[in-house]
């Protein structure tokens, strides 16, 4: 896929939207205006943006507990997401899902997921659909370094490999799983190495660099689309904030985080690169910043003004109760 | 023209009809195509119990999919495929194996529609063999349908004979919700009448298989036959029993249960599963809530004891409900 | 001298006593030592909710074990360790995660002793957070104790306050059978009186926490407080309620249930779990079987509806049992 | 460990015992005298015998649905096993377990297992006990090629690696998992390769050759015992009989099985080797054959004469109901 002006601008808009959306969430939680179990993606924006920039309408992503970034990058409506997090009827999931369950299957977003590793087989199944229905689509599973220790990871990658499914497994190695450093629980240097167990190709991308993620994801997705089977793509990244909003971060060396934040911020890196390459100019960036910031403010206002679901809705949407005649 | 078939054949017939009628229907499981999804002609297996034998020849390796022994990926992928447009029918060899693939049912299939605000459809069927009676011991003999019945978002059905198996399975596959289709070991190789052609038995409706007026015997799966045998013997003593086959464990046909209770005032549930937190308790609890005014006697539950399933034939016989245990329970009510 | 502590602290205290008293006791779980089992001094975490904070300093990294996010291996290894001489206490962060580690409980821990002809001892405790009330939505809010209670070979307990949590947890850890210890979200950060020192509360015994003679309210975990609140309000109308805290869900204290029913003739069970195949149904089924002659009214179940747990605060409030729902149910009985 | 005359004789006795025991089972099932789900180990005797010859009293094994061989090699009483399979009260498990649950924890046998892959975490836990109690013991998990596609395999090997547990993971690659050829479901040539994902050493042994298994297992077990951590040991072997007793084997090429059985029978290979090396003589072998055959006949007679459990025993042994004061 060519990185046209429009696409570069879109990529910046996506990353800025994720950043601003989540900075707003943190603010809202701190103000006591929002509650629930919230995990923010701050610092990892280039991964979702880089991968999803390679995807289209008929492609699917399955996400994680840290799912806002994937949802935004896959085109889920930000106003709906904000309303969802406020628990309103106008939310993406009518207020029933919340942060860990934002989904929009029509947009190819199979859901954030509260169960570590659970999205991996789901994406595998979406890839099976694409293969059997010959849609030309690809399915991407996003998951963490921690999730690569779940049985679902192992079983799914093996299945995708023997069936040569159009799937891409994107492991977001952010160095931590909850309060545990990755190197305590993953004894190999690169999680990408684990692809060998399935005779699957692997790639490693700099997850703080949109352009590197975009390129490597492009290679993996092109292989999947053309019938070449699945790829494990490891994106080395970093979680700027705590595990959840409210995490005091006492377990993590301060200097480690500071180093990543000052030296490797994906938005700053992106801006520097596009400015120096002349892909975008300062005006472009500022225009996007402004648009995004207004969009988020509007989303908050609309969400706060929106109605809560009616108590009676607690029992709706459990079953479809519909039926398809053969 | 009536014909008799073993339940396993009736299941194969339902699968064939569903596959022929809807290109989105696929089968996934261990050895369901015969092992290694090999070319047509080497389909001698068809699942460990043979229910899918021959389907690979007719429908080919794109629709009849052998999987590795990776039930978590199998179930999870089936959920993902169902959410994106397929209508997968999974064979989970024995229901005991739920232990290694519970999350895709508990937290994914059952909850997608609700969590996503009604914007998901999960047309998934899980066929799975349940129950004791083949000396297969504690890890291959459980009746765990109480677990799937207790999870909002799933439906669970269990046939008591070959003809019902065919019609219920067709309904399950065509249902837009995830359905667990239980195949009780004790009826899989029993033959009974199976209508030709395509027909459905609705999910959520019980079936009154015998009319009597003195006592209601409520069964499901293999215990329906036990109830019927008990009823014949009771008839000789002059006690006439209604026998209700639940067919669907979730939704539960509360109306049918209360109707038979209303006729007889005395009710016994017969369940092959263990007694705690089961279908039998739910039926009893329904009777003492909405059916309180209809009750003339305690509601008795004839179930397995609260133990794992033993191996030895003599212990397994002691473990399972029998017509005599039902008759003894009935006598307690008069 | 009486002192009040939040339940989470009482749990930490029980763990400390158990660890100090028995070298075979070990703790295993995600971040229970603070993340990466690092040297003493960096234990700021102590599990996601902080219950094990500080234990690594006292007992060291050989006994407080951080694990990868691999619950199947965690639970399975704990079973293997328990069978070979350790007394592991596992933290399964939320009970919803049973989906990824069900087999070691369902098919291994629960069945070893029986399958092996009595020649195994499984002193395993699984601590796990249950229930709704923190807007954590469908996959982090379930009350799945009905599943573990229904499996022969497991025991399941649930405290309703901090003092009980300490005593029940000590019993669980010292029990030679596998015990699931539920930690209801709604009581984890509530404070109540916690006796000093080492004491045990027996598994299998319910606790009558309020005496009345008109109606029996049976609760467990967080619904005991709801029952107590309802009872106070009912007292103002002149209805005196017995409130029974089950404490142990398996074994179930049938005698205590029948005793209070015998006093009042009217019984209501209040359960935070979904209504199908649950503890509430078992209690009702017991009443209509062994307690039939004692019953003066239907047995009502005040439970969550048959739905996944919703996220939105307003929906979650509608979802959970409340004192008002209990009072409404009581009014139906008079 | 030295291969003394006694040990070599013992190894032969073990293999012959497994062979004769199971040939007898097949006969009994065919005569309708025995029932249940039975999976025989015929052809794979050298694996159990070779590994267990390196183990002692304080070592543990966790086994599979195909567990008779492991039980016999770990020293479980054959008379008790036979009585168990006849469902008698005198059986190893009082008739409650049957073929798939034969266990004798005092002998270090943690049980056959009806759940594919389930023994792997159990052995991992036994290894944890050995490490924490400093018993010097080692725990071995036996499992099949098929089981290496279970999540429990992945999670357990990773855990054992990061904790450096004294465990050995023995994958019995017999070319088939039920009716499916291994190469359809395992896309790598050697399952041993999967150890890399956990930074774990791996070894490959000729599973039809007792001496090779013995040597490689010795290396792995010595490493575990001396604190060097776990090893994945792949034994290439073959299942002579069907998946279960009664399996018509229609799915498997006849010539494949014949080739293995005529060219690679582990008992014949062992006999040839020990005779030509002068480790044992023809008399030794015949004496063992005779002893084993009488032992099996006795075991059958004793089992057939033994009482069934009483029906009341169906509800005993569910709970210990005992308690240890801290
Ligand atoms: C099966 C399961 N186990 C544990 C948890 C609790 N949990 C939520 S997120 C998380 C850490 C995940 O780490 P990683 O996969 O690296 O993702 P990250 O949070 O770093 O993005 C844990 C342990 C869970 N939600 N599901
Ligand atoms: C979790 C689970 N899935 C499926 C089965 C059914 N089953 C029993 S043995 C077996 C094949 C196992 O293959 P492998 O691991 O290679 O061992 P082998 O039989 O070849 O010794 C299968 C599928 C089971 N018992 N447990
Ligand atoms: Mg991480
Ligand atoms: Mg095999």
GROMACS .gro file of C-alpha atoms in nm, chain D residues 66-191:
model
  126
 1060UNK     CA    1  -0.208  -4.486   2.684
 1061UNK     CA    2  -0.072  -4.538   3.031
 1062UNK     CA    3  -0.022  -4.909   3.104
 1063UNK     CA    4   0.337  -4.902   2.988
 1064UNK     CA    5   0.431  -4.606   3.202
 1065UNK     CA    6   0.262  -4.760   3.506
 1066UNK     CA    7   0.439  -5.093   3.465
 1067UNK     CA    8   0.774  -4.928   3.402
 1068UNK     CA    9   0.731  -4.709   3.711
 1069UNK     CA   10   0.672  -5.019   3.920
 1070UNK     CA   11   0.296  -5.025   3.967
 1071UNK     CA   12   0.185  -5.373   4.065
 1072UNK     CA   13   0.066  -5.564   3.759
 1073UNK     CA   14  -0.178  -5.779   3.951
 1074UNK     CA   15  -0.345  -5.469   4.084
 1075UNK     CA   16  -0.360  -5.324   3.734
 1076UNK     CA   17  -0.519  -5.635   3.593
 1077UNK     CA   18  -0.776  -5.644   3.871
 1078UNK     CA   19  -0.844  -5.276   3.806
 1079UNK     CA   20  -0.914  -5.341   3.440
 1080UNK     CA   21  -1.155  -5.615   3.546
 1081UNK     CA   22  -1.326  -5.358   3.766
 1082UNK     CA   23  -1.252  -5.542   4.089
 1083UNK     CA   24  -1.220  -5.413   4.440
 1084UNK     CA   25  -0.863  -5.547   4.453
 1085UNK     CA   26  -0.763  -5.321   4.163
 1086UNK     CA   27  -0.505  -5.047   4.193
 1087UNK     CA   28  -0.790  -4.796   4.222
 1088UNK     CA   29  -1.049  -5.030   4.380
 1089UNK     CA   30  -1.218  -5.057   4.041
 1090UNK     CA   31  -1.305  -4.690   4.034
 1091UNK     CA   32  -1.047  -4.573   3.784
 1092UNK     CA   33  -1.001  -4.826   3.507
 1093UNK     CA   34  -0.746  -4.812   3.228
 1094UNK     CA   35  -0.739  -4.436   3.187
 1095UNK     CA   36  -0.687  -4.361   3.556
 1096UNK     CA   37  -0.440  -4.614   3.684
 1097UNK     CA   38  -0.235  -4.434   3.944
 1098UNK     CA   39  -0.017  -4.511   4.239
 1099UNK     CA   40   0.114  -4.193   4.389
 1100UNK     CA   41   0.327  -4.380   4.643
 1101UNK     CA   42   0.510  -4.538   4.353
 1102UNK     CA   43   0.551  -4.198   4.190
 1103UNK     CA   44   0.286  -4.267   3.929
 1104UNK     CA   45   0.055  -3.965   3.911
 1105UNK     CA   46  -0.198  -4.136   3.695
 1106UNK     CA   47  -0.289  -4.225   3.345
 1107UNK     CA   48  -0.508  -3.944   3.219
 1108UNK     CA   49  -0.813  -3.932   2.999
 1109UNK     CA   50  -0.753  -3.571   2.899
 1110UNK     CA   51  -0.494  -3.524   2.627
 1111UNK     CA   52  -0.216  -3.301   2.760
 1112UNK     CA   53  -0.343  -3.286   3.116
 1113UNK     CA   54  -0.051  -3.476   3.263
 1114UNK     CA   55   0.195  -3.211   3.149
 1115UNK     CA   56   0.108  -2.945   3.409
 1116UNK     CA   57   0.069  -3.216   3.674
 1117UNK     CA   58   0.429  -3.329   3.626
 1118UNK     CA   59   0.531  -2.965   3.630
 1119UNK     CA   60   0.374  -2.934   3.973
 1120UNK     CA   61   0.544  -3.249   4.096
 1121UNK     CA   62   0.873  -3.100   3.978
 1122UNK     CA   63   0.793  -2.787   4.177
 1123UNK     CA   64   0.745  -3.000   4.488
 1124UNK     CA   65   1.080  -3.169   4.428
 1125UNK     CA   66   1.248  -2.835   4.390
 1126UNK     CA   67   1.090  -2.669   4.691
 1127UNK     CA   68   1.130  -2.972   4.918
 1128UNK     CA   69   1.476  -3.035   4.781
 1129UNK     CA   70   1.407  -3.407   4.746
 1130UNK     CA   71   1.650  -3.447   4.460
 1131UNK     CA   72   1.358  -3.590   4.266
 1132UNK     CA   73   1.266  -3.536   3.905
 1133UNK     CA   74   0.925  -3.538   3.741
 1134UNK     CA   75   0.862  -3.677   3.394
 1135UNK     CA   76   0.559  -3.602   3.179
 1136UNK     CA   77   0.485  -3.854   2.906
 1137UNK     CA   78   0.257  -3.735   2.629
 1138UNK     CA   79   0.187  -3.783   2.261
 1139UNK     CA   80   0.263  -3.587   1.947
 1140UNK     CA   81  -0.104  -3.492   1.944
 1141UNK     CA   82  -0.078  -3.354   2.295
 1142UNK     CA   83   0.198  -3.120   2.183
 1143UNK     CA   84  -0.079  -2.917   2.018
 1144UNK     CA   85  -0.255  -2.857   2.348
 1145UNK     CA   86  -0.226  -2.527   2.529
 1146UNK     CA   87  -0.122  -2.711   2.844
 1147UNK     CA   88   0.200  -2.818   2.670
 1148UNK     CA   89   0.295  -2.461   2.586
 1149UNK     CA   90   0.212  -2.312   2.922
 1150UNK     CA   91   0.380  -2.587   3.120
 1151UNK     CA   92   0.707  -2.592   2.931
 1152UNK     CA   93   0.732  -2.217   2.963
 1153UNK     CA   94   0.664  -2.229   3.336
 1154UNK     CA   95   0.916  -2.507   3.391
 1155UNK     CA   96   1.175  -2.315   3.197
 1156UNK     CA   97   1.144  -1.986   3.383
 1157UNK     CA   98   1.141  -2.166   3.717
 1158UNK     CA   99   1.419  -2.408   3.613
 1159UNK     CA  100   1.219  -2.701   3.739
 1160UNK     CA  101   1.358  -3.055   3.755
 1161UNK     CA  102   1.124  -3.182   3.487
 1162UNK     CA  103   1.160  -3.386   3.170
 1163UNK     CA  104   0.895  -3.364   2.901
 1164UNK     CA  105   0.889  -3.684   2.699
 1165UNK     CA  106   0.690  -3.658   2.379
 1166UNK     CA  107   0.613  -3.999   2.236
 1167UNK     CA  108   0.589  -3.918   1.869
 1168UNK     CA  109   0.421  -4.226   1.730
 1169UNK     CA  110   0.316  -4.070   1.402
 1170UNK     CA  111  -0.055  -4.068   1.478
 1171UNK     CA  112  -0.302  -3.893   1.703
 1172UNK     CA  113  -0.615  -4.100   1.696
 1173UNK     CA  114  -0.686  -4.134   1.319
 1174UNK     CA  115  -0.483  -3.832   1.213
 1175UNK     CA  116  -0.125  -3.853   1.090
 1176UNK     CA  117   0.107  -3.630   1.287
 1177UNK     CA  118   0.235  -3.449   0.982
 1178UNK     CA  119  -0.111  -3.306   0.915
 1179UNK     CA  120  -0.132  -3.139   1.255
 1180UNK     CA  121   0.230  -3.069   1.343
 1181UNK     CA  122   0.394  -2.853   1.078
 1182UNK     CA  123   0.749  -2.894   1.207
 1183UNK     CA  124   0.960  -3.198   1.137
 1184UNK     CA  125   1.065  -3.254   1.496
 1185UNK     CA  126   0.847  -3.170   1.792
   0.00000   0.00000   0.00000
